Coordinates of C-alpha atoms in Angstrom, one line a residue:
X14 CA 44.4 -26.3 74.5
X15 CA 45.4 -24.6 78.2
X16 CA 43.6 -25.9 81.3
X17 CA 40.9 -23.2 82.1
X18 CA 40.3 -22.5 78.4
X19 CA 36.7 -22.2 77.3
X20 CA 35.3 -25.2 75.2
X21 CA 31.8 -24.8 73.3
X22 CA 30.1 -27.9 72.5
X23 CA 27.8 -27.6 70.1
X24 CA 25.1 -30.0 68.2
X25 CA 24.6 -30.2 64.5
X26 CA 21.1 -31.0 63.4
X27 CA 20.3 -31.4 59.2
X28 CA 17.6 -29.9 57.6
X29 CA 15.3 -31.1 55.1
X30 CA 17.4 -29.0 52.5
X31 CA 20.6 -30.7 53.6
X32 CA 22.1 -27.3 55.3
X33 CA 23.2 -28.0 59.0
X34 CA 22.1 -25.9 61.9
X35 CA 24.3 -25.8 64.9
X36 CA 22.8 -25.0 67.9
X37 CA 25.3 -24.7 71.4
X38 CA 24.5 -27.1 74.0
X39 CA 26.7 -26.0 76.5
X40 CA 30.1 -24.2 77.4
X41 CA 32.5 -25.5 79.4
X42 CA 36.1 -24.8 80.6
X43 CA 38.8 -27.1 79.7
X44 CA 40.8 -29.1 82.8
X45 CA 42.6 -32.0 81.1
X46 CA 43.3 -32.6 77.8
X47 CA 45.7 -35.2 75.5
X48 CA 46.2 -36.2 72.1
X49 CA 48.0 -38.0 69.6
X50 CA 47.9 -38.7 65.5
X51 CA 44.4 -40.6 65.8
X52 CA 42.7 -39.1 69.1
X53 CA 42.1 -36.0 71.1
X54 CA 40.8 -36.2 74.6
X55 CA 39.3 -33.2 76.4
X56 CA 38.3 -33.4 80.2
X57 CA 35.9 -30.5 81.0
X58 CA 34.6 -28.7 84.0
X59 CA 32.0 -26.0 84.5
X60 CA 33.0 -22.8 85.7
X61 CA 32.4 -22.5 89.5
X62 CA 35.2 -25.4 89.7
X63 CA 37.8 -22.4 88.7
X64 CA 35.3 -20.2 91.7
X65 CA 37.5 -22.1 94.7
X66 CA 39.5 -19.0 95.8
X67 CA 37.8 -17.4 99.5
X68 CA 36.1 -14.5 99.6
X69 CA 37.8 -12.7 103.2
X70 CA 35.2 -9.2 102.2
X71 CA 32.5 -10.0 104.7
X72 CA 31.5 -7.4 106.8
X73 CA 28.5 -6.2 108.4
X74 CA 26.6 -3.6 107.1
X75 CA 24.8 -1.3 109.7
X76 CA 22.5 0.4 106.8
X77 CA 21.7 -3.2 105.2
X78 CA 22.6 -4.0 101.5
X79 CA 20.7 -5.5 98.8
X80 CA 21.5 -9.3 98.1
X81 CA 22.0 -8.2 94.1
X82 CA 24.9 -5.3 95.2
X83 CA 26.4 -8.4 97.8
X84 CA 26.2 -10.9 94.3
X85 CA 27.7 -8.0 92.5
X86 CA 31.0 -7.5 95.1
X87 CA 31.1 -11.7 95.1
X88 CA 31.8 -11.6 91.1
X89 CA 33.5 -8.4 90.9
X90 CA 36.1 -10.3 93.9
X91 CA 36.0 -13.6 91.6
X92 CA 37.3 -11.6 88.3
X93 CA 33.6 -12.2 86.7
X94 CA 32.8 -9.4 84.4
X95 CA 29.1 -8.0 84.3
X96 CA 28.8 -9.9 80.5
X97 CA 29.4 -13.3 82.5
X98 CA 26.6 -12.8 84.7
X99 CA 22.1 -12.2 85.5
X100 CA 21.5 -11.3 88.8
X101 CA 17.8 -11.4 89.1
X102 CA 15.8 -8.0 89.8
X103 CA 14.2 -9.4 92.8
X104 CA 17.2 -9.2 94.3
X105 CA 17.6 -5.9 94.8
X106 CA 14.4 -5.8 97.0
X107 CA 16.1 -8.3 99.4
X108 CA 18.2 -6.4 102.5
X109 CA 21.0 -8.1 104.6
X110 CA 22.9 -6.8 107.2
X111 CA 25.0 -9.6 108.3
X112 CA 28.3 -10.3 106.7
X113 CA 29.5 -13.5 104.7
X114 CA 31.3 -16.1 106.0
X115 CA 35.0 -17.0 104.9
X116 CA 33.9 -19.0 101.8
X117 CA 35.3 -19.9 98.6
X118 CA 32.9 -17.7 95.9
X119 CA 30.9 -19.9 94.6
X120 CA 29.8 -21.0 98.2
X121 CA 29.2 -17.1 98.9
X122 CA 26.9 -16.8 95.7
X123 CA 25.1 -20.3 97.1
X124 CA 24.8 -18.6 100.4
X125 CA 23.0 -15.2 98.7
X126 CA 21.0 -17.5 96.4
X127 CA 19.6 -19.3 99.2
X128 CA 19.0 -16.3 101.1
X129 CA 17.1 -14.8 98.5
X130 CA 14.7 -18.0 97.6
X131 CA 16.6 -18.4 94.5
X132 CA 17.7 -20.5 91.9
X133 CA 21.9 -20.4 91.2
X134 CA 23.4 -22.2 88.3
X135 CA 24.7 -21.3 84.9
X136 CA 23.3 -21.1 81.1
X137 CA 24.6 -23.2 77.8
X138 CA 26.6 -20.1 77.2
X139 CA 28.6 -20.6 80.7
X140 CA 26.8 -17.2 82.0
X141 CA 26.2 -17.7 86.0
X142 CA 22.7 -16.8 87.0
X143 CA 20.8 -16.4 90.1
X144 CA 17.4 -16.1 89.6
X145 CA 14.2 -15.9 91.9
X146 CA 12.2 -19.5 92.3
X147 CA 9.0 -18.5 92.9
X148 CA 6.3 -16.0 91.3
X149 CA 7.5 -13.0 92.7
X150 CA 4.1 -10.1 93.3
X151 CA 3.6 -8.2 90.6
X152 CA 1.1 -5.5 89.2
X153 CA -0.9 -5.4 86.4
X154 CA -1.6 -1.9 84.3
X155 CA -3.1 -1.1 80.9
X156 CA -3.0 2.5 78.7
X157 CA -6.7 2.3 77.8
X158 CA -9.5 -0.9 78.2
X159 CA -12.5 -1.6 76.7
X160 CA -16.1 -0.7 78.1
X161 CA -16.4 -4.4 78.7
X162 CA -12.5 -5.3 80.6
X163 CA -11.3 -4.5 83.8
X164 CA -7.6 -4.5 84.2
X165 CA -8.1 -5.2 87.9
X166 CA -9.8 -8.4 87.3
X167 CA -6.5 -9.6 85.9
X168 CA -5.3 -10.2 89.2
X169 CA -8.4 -11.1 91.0
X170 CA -8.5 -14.7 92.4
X171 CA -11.8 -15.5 90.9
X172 CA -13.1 -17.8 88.4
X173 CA -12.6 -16.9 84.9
X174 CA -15.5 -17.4 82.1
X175 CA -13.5 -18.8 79.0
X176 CA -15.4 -17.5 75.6
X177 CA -12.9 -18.2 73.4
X178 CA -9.7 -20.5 72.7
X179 CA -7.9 -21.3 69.9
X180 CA -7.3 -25.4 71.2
X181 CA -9.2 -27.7 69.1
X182 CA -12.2 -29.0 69.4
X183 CA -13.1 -25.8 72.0
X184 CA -16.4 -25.4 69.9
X185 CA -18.8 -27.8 69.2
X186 CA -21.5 -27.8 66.6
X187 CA -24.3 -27.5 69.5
X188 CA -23.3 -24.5 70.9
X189 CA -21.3 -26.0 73.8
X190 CA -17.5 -25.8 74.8

């Protein structure tokens, strides 16, 4: 093992049949490690601990630029390939103009994140994301409705008439709900 070498850790679970299913909990990047004939010993870190270097690009930018295409030149400056990363859509609908501060990466994505409302960490497959933290708006469309539906209502803050659900106990024998 090197320091900065990714580590999976993984869970095992038994099935009824006695196969094992492994499912990945987390991955992780290796920092310390030791071991002799009896034990190993592995110290790991996540992977905006190896995100320490500064990022000097900050400038401003007279015609604005999206906070995903900022996230995008953050990474790209950090060595993160696309594979390693989700930048959320929303994203691209926010527009900065001033530049980033002299930060060490990870700080610089915390700084976009923040700016954009959202969410930064990183999935059990050691993928960063940045994703929004609220209900964005959003639109509602349908290719054809019944005589009886109106896509527009979808969206509509009013009070919906439940006719049918599949929890139990939704019908009684008396014709309530």
């Amino acid at each position: 093992l090197e320091s900065g070498q990714n580590l999976s850790v993984s869970y095992g679970y038994e099935l009824g049949d006695g196969s094992v299913e492994w499912m990945q909990l987390h991955s992780l990047m290796v920092s310390e490690w030791s071991a002799d004939d009896t034990q190993a010993t592995i110290k790991a870190v996540d992977r905006f601990k190896y995100m320490s270097a500064s990022y000097y690009k900050g400038v401003y930018y007279e015609n604005g630029i999206s906070l995903y295409d900022l996230a995008e030149l953050v990474l790209e400056d950090a060595g993160i390939e696309s594979a390693d990363y989700y930048l959320d859509s929303y994203l691209q609908k926010v527009i900065v103009h001033n530049p980033l501060p002299n930060v060490t990466h990870k700080e610089a994505l915390q700084i976009i994140a923040n700016a954009g409302r959202c969410i930064m960490d990183y999935d059990r497959y050691g993928r960063i994301r940045i994703y929004s933290a609220f209900i964005p708006e959003y639109t509602v469309s349908a290719n054809g409705e019944e005589y009886y539906s109106n896509v527009e209502n979808v969206l509509a803050d009013t009070e919906k008439i439940h006719y049918a659900s599949y929890s139990q106990d939704f019908w009684k024998a008396d014709g309530s709900m």
